[in-house]
PDB file of C-alpha atoms in Angstrom:
ATOM      1  CA  UNK A 156     -18.940   2.889 -15.553  1.00 38.00           C
ATOM      2  CA  UNK A 157     -19.056  -0.928 -15.092  1.00 41.00           C
ATOM      3  CA  UNK A 158     -18.895  -1.626 -18.949  1.00 44.00           C
ATOM      4  CA  UNK A 159     -15.477  -2.497 -19.217  1.00 45.00           C
ATOM      5  CA  UNK A 160     -14.786  -5.961 -18.718  1.00 43.00           C
ATOM      6  CA  UNK A 161     -12.452  -7.923 -15.921  1.00 45.00           C
ATOM      7  CA  UNK A 162      -8.888  -7.072 -16.919  1.00 49.00           C
ATOM      8  CA  UNK A 163      -7.606 -11.197 -16.650  1.00 48.00           C
ATOM      9  CA  UNK A 164     -10.130 -14.203 -16.332  1.00 43.00           C
ATOM     10  CA  UNK A 165      -9.218 -16.047 -13.302  1.00 45.00           C
ATOM     11  CA  UNK A 166     -10.646 -19.277 -12.556  1.00 42.00           C
ATOM     12  CA  UNK A 167     -12.767 -19.518  -8.945  1.00 42.00           C
ATOM     13  CA  UNK A 168     -10.514 -19.200  -6.325  1.00 40.00           C
ATOM     14  CA  UNK A 169      -8.664 -22.259  -5.361  1.00 41.00           C
ATOM     15  CA  UNK A 170      -8.246 -22.741  -1.068  1.00 41.00           C
ATOM     16  CA  UNK A 171      -5.342 -24.639  -0.190  1.00 42.00           C
ATOM     17  CA  UNK A 172      -4.225 -25.328  -3.670  1.00 44.00           C
ATOM     18  CA  UNK A 173      -2.287 -29.041  -4.954  1.00 42.00           C
ATOM     19  CA  UNK A 174       0.595 -25.958  -4.607  1.00 46.00           C
ATOM     20  CA  UNK A 175       3.187 -26.745  -7.440  1.00 44.00           C
ATOM     21  CA  UNK A 176       5.029 -24.323  -6.676  1.00 48.00           C
ATOM     22  CA  UNK A 177       6.717 -25.267  -3.871  1.00 47.00           C
ATOM     23  CA  UNK A 178       4.684 -27.581  -1.489  1.00 50.00           C
ATOM     24  CA  UNK A 179       3.168 -27.573   1.765  1.00 50.00           C
ATOM     25  CA  UNK A 180       4.004 -26.274   5.021  1.00 55.00           C
ATOM     26  CA  UNK A 181       5.945 -23.623   6.885  1.00 64.00           C
ATOM     27  CA  UNK A 182       9.402 -24.184   4.323  1.00 74.00           C
ATOM     28  CA  UNK A 183       6.683 -23.938   1.152  1.00 83.00           C
ATOM     29  CA  UNK A 184       5.092 -21.023   1.785  1.00 87.00           C
ATOM     30  CA  UNK A 185       8.704 -19.325   2.540  1.00 89.00           C
ATOM     31  CA  UNK A 186       9.988 -20.381  -0.522  1.00 89.00           C
ATOM     32  CA  UNK A 187       7.179 -19.355  -2.152  1.00 90.00           C
ATOM     33  CA  UNK A 188       7.414 -15.683  -0.252  1.00 89.00           C
ATOM     34  CA  UNK A 189      11.139 -15.237  -1.161  1.00 91.00           C
ATOM     35  CA  UNK A 190      10.119 -16.179  -5.090  1.00 91.00           C
ATOM     36  CA  UNK A 191       7.532 -13.909  -4.830  1.00 91.00           C
ATOM     37  CA  UNK A 192       9.382 -11.285  -3.421  1.00 91.00           C
ATOM     38  CA  UNK A 193      12.188 -11.572  -5.980  1.00 91.00           C
ATOM     39  CA  UNK A 194       9.705 -12.009  -8.769  1.00 91.00           C
ATOM     40  CA  UNK A 195       7.954  -8.479  -8.217  1.00 92.00           C
ATOM     41  CA  UNK A 196      11.159  -6.731  -8.305  1.00 92.00           C
ATOM     42  CA  UNK A 197      12.041  -8.532 -11.877  1.00 91.00           C
ATOM     43  CA  UNK A 198       9.193  -7.648 -13.021  1.00 92.00           C
ATOM     44  CA  UNK A 199       9.201  -4.366 -12.293  1.00 92.00           C
ATOM     45  CA  UNK A 200      13.118  -3.941 -13.816  1.00 90.00           C
ATOM     46  CA  UNK A 201      11.591  -5.914 -16.860  1.00 90.00           C
ATOM     47  CA  UNK A 202       8.348  -3.449 -17.270  1.00 90.00           C
ATOM     48  CA  UNK A 203       9.873   0.054 -16.214  1.00 90.00           C
ATOM     49  CA  UNK A 204       7.043   2.275 -17.658  1.00 91.00           C
ATOM     50  CA  UNK A 205       5.354   1.009 -14.229  1.00 92.00           C
ATOM     51  CA  UNK A 206       7.712   3.377 -12.269  1.00 92.00           C
ATOM     52  CA  UNK A 207       4.939   5.893 -13.631  1.00 93.00           C
ATOM     53  CA  UNK A 208       2.444   4.703 -11.075  1.00 93.00           C
ATOM     54  CA  UNK A 209       5.475   5.048  -8.489  1.00 92.00           C
ATOM     55  CA  UNK A 210       5.480   8.952  -8.973  1.00 93.00           C
ATOM     56  CA  UNK A 211       1.621   9.328  -9.126  1.00 93.00           C
ATOM     57  CA  UNK A 212       1.236   7.427  -5.935  1.00 92.00           C
ATOM     58  CA  UNK A 213       4.204   9.427  -4.148  1.00 91.00           C
ATOM     59  CA  UNK A 214       1.927  12.435  -5.148  1.00 93.00           C
ATOM     60  CA  UNK A 215      -0.630  11.017  -3.689  1.00 93.00           C
ATOM     61  CA  UNK A 216       1.404  10.513  -0.467  1.00 91.00           C
ATOM     62  CA  UNK A 217       2.894  14.440  -0.782  1.00 91.00           C
ATOM     63  CA  UNK A 218      -0.890  15.173  -0.772  1.00 90.00           C
ATOM     64  CA  UNK A 219      -1.765  13.456   2.524  1.00 88.00           C
ATOM     65  CA  UNK A 220       0.879  14.669   4.113  1.00 87.00           C
ATOM     66  CA  UNK A 221       0.501  18.511   3.391  1.00 88.00           C
ATOM     67  CA  UNK A 222      -3.083  17.752   4.207  1.00 87.00           C
ATOM     68  CA  UNK A 223      -2.406  16.400   7.474  1.00 82.00           C
ATOM     69  CA  UNK A 224       0.042  19.296   8.301  1.00 81.00           C
ATOM     70  CA  UNK A 225      -2.612  21.898   7.456  1.00 83.00           C
ATOM     71  CA  UNK A 226      -4.715  20.116   9.700  1.00 82.00           C
ATOM     72  CA  UNK A 227      -2.808  19.998  12.199  1.00 78.00           C
ATOM     73  CA  UNK A 228      -1.844  23.614  12.167  1.00 79.00           C
ATOM     74  CA  UNK A 229      -5.418  24.636  12.888  1.00 79.00           C
ATOM     75  CA  UNK A 230      -6.626  22.455  14.990  1.00 76.00           C
ATOM     76  CA  UNK A 231      -3.315  22.073  17.434  1.00 67.00           C
ATOM     77  CA  UNK A 232      -3.420  18.272  17.092  1.00 59.00           C
ATOM     78  CA  UNK A 233      -1.859  16.124  15.050  1.00 51.00           C
ATOM     79  CA  UNK A 234      -3.724  13.554  12.930  1.00 46.00           C
ATOM     80  CA  UNK A 235      -1.563  10.527  13.633  1.00 47.00           C
ATOM     81  CA  UNK A 236      -1.669  10.540  17.494  1.00 47.00           C
ATOM     82  CA  UNK A 237       2.028  11.120  18.828  1.00 46.00           C
ATOM     83  CA  UNK A 238       3.295  11.844  15.579  1.00 47.00           C
ATOM     84  CA  UNK A 239       3.720  16.043  16.353  1.00 48.00           C
ATOM     85  CA  UNK A 240       4.728  17.276  12.517  1.00 46.00           C
ATOM     86  CA  UNK A 241       4.619  20.873  13.806  1.00 48.00           C
ATOM     87  CA  UNK A 242       4.919  22.892  16.866  1.00 49.00           C
ATOM     88  CA  UNK A 243       0.940  23.795  18.426  1.00 49.00           C
ATOM     89  CA  UNK A 244       0.091  26.775  16.944  1.00 48.00           C
ATOM     90  CA  UNK A 245      -0.711  30.124  19.886  1.00 48.00           C
ATOM     91  CA  UNK A 246      -4.669  30.009  18.431  1.00 57.00           C
ATOM     92  CA  UNK A 247      -6.324  26.942  17.222  1.00 66.00           C
ATOM     93  CA  UNK A 248      -8.907  27.610  14.440  1.00 74.00           C
ATOM     94  CA  UNK A 249     -10.943  24.263  14.739  1.00 75.00           C
ATOM     95  CA  UNK A 250     -11.493  22.341  18.173  1.00 73.00           C
ATOM     96  CA  UNK A 251      -9.945  18.624  18.208  1.00 74.00           C
ATOM     97  CA  UNK A 252     -13.046  15.884  18.444  1.00 71.00           C
ATOM     98  CA  UNK A 253     -15.432  18.863  17.055  1.00 79.00           C
ATOM     99  CA  UNK A 254     -18.009  18.569  14.235  1.00 86.00           C
ATOM    100  CA  UNK A 255     -15.477  20.333  11.661  1.00 85.00           C
ATOM    101  CA  UNK A 256     -12.562  18.264  12.687  1.00 85.00           C
ATOM    102  CA  UNK A 257     -14.126  15.022  12.533  1.00 87.00           C
ATOM    103  CA  UNK A 258     -15.819  16.248   8.944  1.00 89.00           C
ATOM    104  CA  UNK A 259     -12.344  17.816   7.783  1.00 89.00           C
ATOM    105  CA  UNK A 260     -10.440  14.753   9.454  1.00 89.00           C
ATOM    106  CA  UNK A 261     -13.081  12.320   6.743  1.00 92.00           C
ATOM    107  CA  UNK A 262     -12.812  13.862   4.018  1.00 93.00           C
ATOM    108  CA  UNK A 263      -8.903  14.249   4.161  1.00 91.00           C
ATOM    109  CA  UNK A 264      -8.800  10.204   4.532  1.00 91.00           C
ATOM    110  CA  UNK A 265     -11.746   9.620   2.046  1.00 95.00           C
ATOM    111  CA  UNK A 266      -9.904  11.475  -0.761  1.00 94.00           C
ATOM    112  CA  UNK A 267      -6.568   9.993   0.535  1.00 93.00           C
ATOM    113  CA  UNK A 268      -7.583   6.251  -0.147  1.00 93.00           C
ATOM    114  CA  UNK A 269      -9.338   6.506  -3.129  1.00 95.00           C
ATOM    115  CA  UNK A 270      -6.699   7.804  -5.423  1.00 95.00           C
ATOM    116  CA  UNK A 271      -4.847   5.445  -3.637  1.00 94.00           C
ATOM    117  CA  UNK A 272      -7.447   2.762  -4.312  1.00 95.00           C
ATOM    118  CA  UNK A 273      -7.445   3.906  -7.699  1.00 96.00           C
ATOM    119  CA  UNK A 274      -4.344   4.150  -8.829  1.00 95.00           C
ATOM    120  CA  UNK A 275      -3.161   0.987  -7.329  1.00 95.00           C
ATOM    121  CA  UNK A 276      -6.086  -0.631  -9.124  1.00 95.00           C
ATOM    122  CA  UNK A 277      -4.738   0.658 -12.492  1.00 95.00           C
ATOM    123  CA  UNK A 278      -2.021  -0.741 -11.349  1.00 95.00           C
ATOM    124  CA  UNK A 279      -3.102  -4.184 -10.540  1.00 94.00           C
ATOM    125  CA  UNK A 280      -5.052  -4.070 -13.874  1.00 93.00           C
ATOM    126  CA  UNK A 281      -1.833  -2.953 -15.638  1.00 93.00           C
ATOM    127  CA  UNK A 282       0.646  -5.790 -14.104  1.00 93.00           C
ATOM    128  CA  UNK A 283      -2.442  -8.165 -15.317  1.00 91.00           C
ATOM    129  CA  UNK A 284      -2.491  -7.251 -18.527  1.00 91.00           C
ATOM    130  CA  UNK A 285       1.094  -7.970 -18.707  1.00 90.00           C
ATOM    131  CA  UNK A 286       0.249 -11.391 -17.148  1.00 88.00           C
ATOM    132  CA  UNK A 287      -1.566 -12.209 -19.698  1.00 85.00           C
ATOM    133  CA  UNK A 288       0.935 -11.932 -22.280  1.00 81.00           C
ATOM    134  CA  UNK A 289      -0.291  -8.208 -23.461  1.00 83.00           C
ATOM    135  CA  UNK A 290       1.287  -4.753 -24.007  1.00 80.00           C
ATOM    136  CA  UNK A 291      -0.010  -2.113 -21.388  1.00 78.00           C
ATOM    137  CA  UNK A 292      -0.148   1.536 -21.158  1.00 81.00           C
ATOM    138  CA  UNK A 293      -0.919   3.572 -18.003  1.00 87.00           C
ATOM    139  CA  UNK A 294      -3.776   4.317 -19.620  1.00 88.00           C
ATOM    140  CA  UNK A 295      -5.202   0.761 -20.259  1.00 88.00           C
ATOM    141  CA  UNK A 296      -4.562   0.515 -16.483  1.00 90.00           C
ATOM    142  CA  UNK A 297      -6.579   3.875 -15.963  1.00 92.00           C
ATOM    143  CA  UNK A 298      -9.184   3.396 -18.055  1.00 91.00           C
ATOM    144  CA  UNK A 299      -9.714  -0.139 -16.252  1.00 90.00           C
ATOM    145  CA  UNK A 300      -9.572   1.255 -13.209  1.00 91.00           C
ATOM    146  CA  UNK A 301     -12.306   3.518 -13.992  1.00 90.00           C
ATOM    147  CA  UNK A 302     -14.508   0.237 -15.016  1.00 88.00           C
ATOM    148  CA  UNK A 303     -14.611  -0.095 -10.619  1.00 89.00           C
ATOM    149  CA  UNK A 304     -14.778   3.268  -9.773  1.00 91.00           C
ATOM    150  CA  UNK A 305     -17.800   2.816  -7.834  1.00 92.00           C
ATOM    151  CA  UNK A 306     -16.948   0.264  -5.520  1.00 93.00           C
ATOM    152  CA  UNK A 307     -13.554   1.808  -4.645  1.00 94.00           C
ATOM    153  CA  UNK A 308     -15.834   4.754  -3.865  1.00 95.00           C
ATOM    154  CA  UNK A 309     -17.459   2.911  -1.067  1.00 94.00           C
ATOM    155  CA  UNK A 310     -14.637   1.069  -0.320  1.00 94.00           C
ATOM    156  CA  UNK A 311     -12.816   4.383   0.399  1.00 94.00           C
ATOM    157  CA  UNK A 312     -15.510   5.536   2.181  1.00 95.00           C
ATOM    158  CA  UNK A 313     -15.487   3.014   4.515  1.00 93.00           C
ATOM    159  CA  UNK A 314     -12.167   3.031   5.031  1.00 91.00           C
ATOM    160  CA  UNK A 315     -12.079   6.469   5.809  1.00 92.00           C
ATOM    161  CA  UNK A 316     -15.337   6.342   8.235  1.00 93.00           C
ATOM    162  CA  UNK A 317     -13.655   3.462   9.924  1.00 89.00           C
ATOM    163  CA  UNK A 318     -10.302   5.986   9.891  1.00 85.00           C
ATOM    164  CA  UNK A 319     -12.080   8.861  11.504  1.00 88.00           C
ATOM    165  CA  UNK A 320     -13.749   7.120  14.229  1.00 85.00           C
ATOM    166  CA  UNK A 321     -10.636   5.647  15.055  1.00 82.00           C
ATOM    167  CA  UNK A 322      -8.546   8.767  15.249  1.00 79.00           C
ATOM    168  CA  UNK A 323     -11.357  10.461  17.173  1.00 79.00           C
ATOM    169  CA  UNK A 324     -11.441   7.795  20.126  1.00 78.00           C
ATOM    170  CA  UNK A 325      -7.340   7.935  20.155  1.00 72.00           C
ATOM    171  CA  UNK A 326      -7.144  11.482  20.114  1.00 71.00           C
ATOM    172  CA  UNK A 327      -9.765  10.944  23.160  1.00 66.00           C
ATOM    173  CA  UNK A 328      -7.805   8.489  25.167  1.00 64.00           C
ATOM    174  CA  UNK A 329      -4.380   9.709  24.551  1.00 58.00           C
ATOM    175  CA  UNK A 330      -5.942  13.425  25.995  1.00 58.00           C
ATOM    176  CA  UNK A 331      -6.386  11.511  29.411  1.00 60.00           C
ATOM    177  CA  UNK A 332      -3.383   9.225  29.168  1.00 56.00           C
ATOM    178  CA  UNK A 333       0.019   8.980  30.535  1.00 53.00           C
ATOM    179  CA  UNK A 334       2.827   8.524  28.625  1.00 58.00           C
ATOM    180  CA  UNK A 335       3.479   4.822  29.140  1.00 62.00           C
ATOM    181  CA  UNK A 336      -0.805   4.417  28.445  1.00 62.00           C
ATOM    182  CA  UNK A 337      -0.082   6.929  25.236  1.00 64.00           C
ATOM    183  CA  UNK A 338       2.789   4.206  24.210  1.00 68.00           C
ATOM    184  CA  UNK A 339      -0.045   1.241  24.791  1.00 70.00           C
ATOM    185  CA  UNK A 340      -2.444   3.375  22.336  1.00 68.00           C
ATOM    186  CA  UNK A 341       0.066   3.667  19.397  1.00 71.00           C
ATOM    187  CA  UNK A 342       1.145  -0.320  19.530  1.00 75.00           C
ATOM    188  CA  UNK A 343      -2.505  -0.888  19.737  1.00 77.00           C
ATOM    189  CA  UNK A 344      -3.527   1.244  16.478  1.00 74.00           C
ATOM    190  CA  UNK A 345      -0.597  -0.328  15.127  1.00 76.00           C
ATOM    191  CA  UNK A 346      -1.433  -4.001  15.415  1.00 79.00           C
ATOM    192  CA  UNK A 347      -5.530  -2.525  14.377  1.00 79.00           C
ATOM    193  CA  UNK A 348      -3.995  -1.082  11.300  1.00 77.00           C
ATOM    194  CA  UNK A 349      -1.884  -4.064  10.632  1.00 80.00           C
ATOM    195  CA  UNK A 350      -4.503  -6.597  11.255  1.00 83.00           C
ATOM    196  CA  UNK A 351      -7.145  -4.304   8.867  1.00 83.00           C
ATOM    197  CA  UNK A 352      -4.883  -4.079   5.838  1.00 84.00           C
ATOM    198  CA  UNK A 353      -3.921  -7.884   5.960  1.00 85.00           C
ATOM    199  CA  UNK A 354      -7.283  -8.858   5.667  1.00 86.00           C
ATOM    200  CA  UNK A 355      -8.359  -5.932   2.784  1.00 89.00           C
ATOM    201  CA  UNK A 356      -4.996  -6.735   1.211  1.00 90.00           C
ATOM    202  CA  UNK A 357      -7.103  -8.336  -1.961  1.00 93.00           C
ATOM    203  CA  UNK A 358     -10.015  -6.675  -1.989  1.00 94.00           C
ATOM    204  CA  UNK A 359      -8.587  -4.265  -4.261  1.00 94.00           C
ATOM    205  CA  UNK A 360      -8.210  -7.506  -6.556  1.00 94.00           C
ATOM    206  CA  UNK A 361     -11.217  -9.232  -6.507  1.00 94.00           C
ATOM    207  CA  UNK A 362     -12.690  -5.346  -7.653  1.00 92.00           C
ATOM    208  CA  UNK A 363     -10.983  -5.092 -10.550  1.00 92.00           C
ATOM    209  CA  UNK A 364      -9.830  -8.686 -12.260  1.00 91.00           C
ATOM    210  CA  UNK A 365     -12.730 -10.134 -10.382  1.00 89.00           C
ATOM    211  CA  UNK A 366     -15.891  -7.837 -11.340  1.00 82.00           C
ATOM    212  CA  UNK A 367     -17.774  -8.877  -8.065  1.00 87.00           C
ATOM    213  CA  UNK A 368     -18.781  -6.385  -5.285  1.00 89.00           C
ATOM    214  CA  UNK A 369     -17.507  -4.756  -2.776  1.00 91.00           C
ATOM    215  CA  UNK A 370     -19.412  -7.124   0.269  1.00 92.00           C
ATOM    216  CA  UNK A 371     -18.144 -10.049  -2.066  1.00 92.00           C
ATOM    217  CA  UNK A 372     -14.767  -8.459  -2.497  1.00 92.00           C
ATOM    218  CA  UNK A 373     -14.293  -8.557   1.305  1.00 92.00           C
ATOM    219  CA  UNK A 374     -15.554 -12.050   1.644  1.00 92.00           C
ATOM    220  CA  UNK A 375     -12.906 -13.642  -0.576  1.00 93.00           C
ATOM    221  CA  UNK A 376      -9.884 -11.281   0.678  1.00 93.00           C
ATOM    222  CA  UNK A 377     -10.374 -12.194   4.017  1.00 92.00           C
ATOM    223  CA  UNK A 378     -10.613 -16.056   2.759  1.00 92.00           C
ATOM    224  CA  UNK A 379      -7.257 -15.393   0.559  1.00 92.00           C
ATOM    225  CA  UNK A 380      -5.404 -13.544   3.792  1.00 92.00           C
ATOM    226  CA  UNK A 381      -6.366 -17.109   5.480  1.00 90.00           C
ATOM    227  CA  UNK A 382      -5.539 -19.614   3.121  1.00 88.00           C
ATOM    228  CA  UNK A 383      -1.795 -17.381   2.310  1.00 89.00           C
ATOM    229  CA  UNK A 384      -1.317 -15.717   5.379  1.00 90.00           C
ATOM    230  CA  UNK A 385       2.410 -17.276   5.544  1.00 90.00           C
ATOM    231  CA  UNK A 386       3.518 -15.728   1.687  1.00 91.00           C
ATOM    232  CA  UNK A 387       1.954 -12.274   2.766  1.00 91.00           C
ATOM    233  CA  UNK A 388       4.361 -12.578   6.341  1.00 91.00           C
ATOM    234  CA  UNK A 389       6.985 -13.392   4.374  1.00 92.00           C
ATOM    235  CA  UNK A 390       6.947 -11.094   1.297  1.00 91.00           C
ATOM    236  CA  UNK A 391       5.971  -7.716   3.607  1.00 90.00           C
ATOM    237  CA  UNK A 392       8.879  -8.783   6.369  1.00 91.00           C
ATOM    238  CA  UNK A 393      11.494  -8.907   3.245  1.00 92.00           C
ATOM    239  CA  UNK A 394      10.263  -5.403   1.989  1.00 90.00           C
ATOM    240  CA  UNK A 395      11.229  -4.304   5.768  1.00 88.00           C
ATOM    241  CA  UNK A 396      14.474  -5.658   5.909  1.00 91.00           C
ATOM    242  CA  UNK A 397      15.247  -4.303   2.194  1.00 89.00           C
ATOM    243  CA  UNK A 398      14.145  -0.732   3.638  1.00 85.00           C
ATOM    244  CA  UNK A 399      16.027  -0.867   6.916  1.00 87.00           C
ATOM    245  CA  UNK A 400      19.342  -2.459   4.919  1.00 88.00           C
ATOM    246  CA  UNK A 401      19.131   0.679   2.143  1.00 84.00           C
ATOM    247  CA  UNK A 402      18.147   2.925   5.298  1.00 81.00           C
ATOM    248  CA  UNK A 403      21.489   1.556   7.515  1.00 82.00           C
ATOM    249  CA  UNK A 404      23.782   1.576   3.595  1.00 82.00           C
ATOM    250  CA  UNK A 405      23.156   5.730   3.074  1.00 77.00           C
ATOM    251  CA  UNK A 406      22.672   6.504   6.141  1.00 77.00           C
ATOM    252  CA  UNK A 407      26.268   5.626   7.706  1.00 78.00           C
ATOM    253  CA  UNK A 408      27.949   7.825   4.710  1.00 72.00           C
ATOM    254  CA  UNK A 409      26.166  10.727   4.341  1.00 70.00           C
ATOM    255  CA  UNK A 410      26.751  11.078   7.953  1.00 72.00           C
ATOM    256  CA  UNK A 411      30.488  10.315   8.054  1.00 72.00           C
ATOM    257  CA  UNK A 412      30.482  13.101   5.502  1.00 70.00           C
ATOM    258  CA  UNK A 413      27.866  15.933   6.878  1.00 63.00           C
ATOM    259  CA  UNK A 414      28.499  15.793   9.661  1.00 65.00           C
ATOM    260  CA  UNK A 415      31.992  15.210  10.338  1.00 68.00           C
ATOM    261  CA  UNK A 416      32.616  18.555   8.574  1.00 66.00           C
ATOM    262  CA  UNK A 417      30.965  20.264  11.596  1.00 65.00           C
ATOM    263  CA  UNK A 418      29.212  22.815   8.553  1.00 69.00           C
ATOM    264  CA  UNK A 419      25.624  23.355   9.347  1.00 71.00           C
ATOM    265  CA  UNK A 420      25.441  23.606   5.612  1.00 73.00           C
ATOM    266  CA  UNK A 421      26.644  20.457   5.064  1.00 71.00           C
ATOM    267  CA  UNK A 422      24.241  18.396   7.769  1.00 73.00           C
ATOM    268  CA  UNK A 423      21.241  20.338   6.239  1.00 76.00           C
ATOM    269  CA  UNK A 424      22.379  18.901   2.503  1.00 77.00           C
ATOM    270  CA  UNK A 425      22.781  15.367   4.249  1.00 77.00           C
ATOM    271  CA  UNK A 426      19.244  15.810   5.769  1.00 79.00           C
ATOM    272  CA  UNK A 427      17.804  16.715   2.656  1.00 80.00           C
ATOM    273  CA  UNK A 428      19.264  13.877   0.908  1.00 81.00           C
ATOM    274  CA  UNK A 429      18.657  11.238   3.181  1.00 81.00           C
ATOM    275  CA  UNK A 430      14.507  12.305   3.200  1.00 83.00           C
ATOM    276  CA  UNK A 431      15.275  12.206  -0.854  1.00 85.00           C
ATOM    277  CA  UNK A 432      16.397   8.744  -1.047  1.00 83.00           C
ATOM    278  CA  UNK A 433      13.416   7.540   1.647  1.00 85.00           C
ATOM    279  CA  UNK A 434      10.809   8.991  -0.727  1.00 87.00           C
ATOM    280  CA  UNK A 435      12.303   7.473  -3.551  1.00 88.00           C
ATOM    281  CA  UNK A 436      12.167   4.332  -2.106  1.00 88.00           C
ATOM    282  CA  UNK A 437       8.924   4.763  -0.514  1.00 89.00           C
ATOM    283  CA  UNK A 438       7.682   5.497  -3.947  1.00 90.00           C
ATOM    284  CA  UNK A 439       9.199   2.459  -5.992  1.00 91.00           C
ATOM    285  CA  UNK A 440       7.960   0.319  -3.032  1.00 90.00           C
ATOM    286  CA  UNK A 441       4.271   1.204  -3.015  1.00 91.00           C
ATOM    287  CA  UNK A 442       4.607  -0.159  -7.019  1.00 93.00           C
ATOM    288  CA  UNK A 443       6.748  -3.172  -6.348  1.00 93.00           C
ATOM    289  CA  UNK A 444       3.871  -4.005  -2.960  1.00 92.00           C
ATOM    290  CA  UNK A 445       1.313  -3.733  -5.879  1.00 93.00           C
ATOM    291  CA  UNK A 446       3.046  -5.782  -8.187  1.00 94.00           C
ATOM    292  CA  UNK A 447       3.501  -8.473  -5.049  1.00 94.00           C
ATOM    293  CA  UNK A 448      -0.603  -8.136  -4.299  1.00 94.00           C
ATOM    294  CA  UNK A 449      -1.123  -8.923  -7.947  1.00 93.00           C
ATOM    295  CA  UNK A 450       1.045 -11.819  -8.141  1.00 92.00           C
ATOM    296  CA  UNK A 451      -0.330 -13.389  -4.516  1.00 93.00           C
ATOM    297  CA  UNK A 452      -4.136 -12.754  -5.523  1.00 93.00           C
ATOM    298  CA  UNK A 453      -2.680 -14.617  -8.806  1.00 91.00           C
ATOM    299  CA  UNK A 454      -0.784 -17.535  -7.095  1.00 92.00           C
ATOM    300  CA  UNK A 455      -4.314 -18.044  -4.888  1.00 90.00           C
ATOM    301  CA  UNK A 456      -6.854 -18.421  -7.655  1.00 88.00           C
ATOM    302  CA  UNK A 457      -4.587 -20.286  -9.763  1.00 87.00           C
ATOM    303  CA  UNK A 458      -2.260 -22.825  -7.468  1.00 85.00           C
ATOM    304  CA  UNK A 459       0.734 -21.430  -9.365  1.00 86.00           C
ATOM    305  CA  UNK A 460       3.131 -18.412  -9.251  1.00 86.00           C
ATOM    306  CA  UNK A 461       3.067 -16.332 -12.493  1.00 86.00           C
ATOM    307  CA  UNK A 462       5.398 -16.834 -15.093  1.00 83.00           C
ATOM    308  CA  UNK A 463       6.916 -14.120 -14.971  1.00 82.00           C
ATOM    309  CA  UNK A 464       7.742 -13.849 -11.427  1.00 83.00           C
ATOM    310  CA  UNK A 465       9.697 -16.683 -12.289  1.00 75.00           C
ATOM    311  CA  UNK A 466      12.105 -14.654 -14.726  1.00 63.00           C
ATOM    312  CA  UNK A 467      10.645 -16.147 -18.064  1.00 60.00           C
ATOM    313  CA  UNK A 468       9.988 -14.098 -20.639  1.00 56.00           C
ATOM    314  CA  UNK A 469       6.604 -14.362 -22.725  1.00 50.00           C
ATOM    315  CA  UNK A 470       5.185 -12.286 -25.131  1.00 47.00           C
ATOM    316  CA  UNK A 471       5.712  -8.461 -25.319  1.00 42.00           C
ATOM    317  CA  UNK A 472       8.123  -7.076 -22.589  1.00 45.00           C
ATOM    318  CA  UNK A 473       7.463  -3.179 -21.281  1.00 42.00           C
ATOM    319  CA  UNK A 474      10.748  -2.827 -20.783  1.00 37.00           C
TER     320      UNK A 474
END
């Protein structure tokens, strides 16, 4: 499984590079973050076959939602505290916090993490092939991702263990806390998740493109984030703003048409359409995020934003 060579040979990481793309300081970070964000969207438009990854990642998200709902149904609790997806059943098959509950939570988290990491690795491999001027199919990306499946399994297991332990202690804490305390726990959980995600953002790119072991990948991911935290924050802030704007713009006409009619069928249709729009946005956004992570990693390694992110055509385009 480890015989597949790295997709893109890059030089050793250059910490604090000369930054030819916009200078140093806050303004340079903001400028690079904006260019990286717009470049990622442009890159996807020019390589539309990458949207297949949106479909695959969307199926993984649906699997995660379905499995989470199932766990809640049989345990009478939410897999994600404070987010009850369904009503508590009259009979509980698996007690919350019991060994079967812990085992199911771990399995769900592990399978979801492994599938997500594997598809992200395949997406990163495909993007890297295109950046190097070569043609790339979805099969090429999946093939290269198979070359680092062992560390991906290990990383998925670590993420699942951390997630399961955190959920267990959160469930226990929220069971003995009031509403205000529960909100505090949720905010702490969100902050913890954001920090964990940020520090481990580049682990999969390092595994795929640098062919390093998991420990080295974790160390390099932390180093990369420490030196590119500004660009990362700018990119993700812009994406959040884009999602918010799209949500508002799609909500207004739907509410005006559906709720003004007073028909229950019209209201139901509006809600269904709104959910569909949000799902499509999330699915496509997951692919754009993968492209952005690859671009950020490439910038961290070379000190330059990839030419294709700047709108320059080089070689074969998969439009």
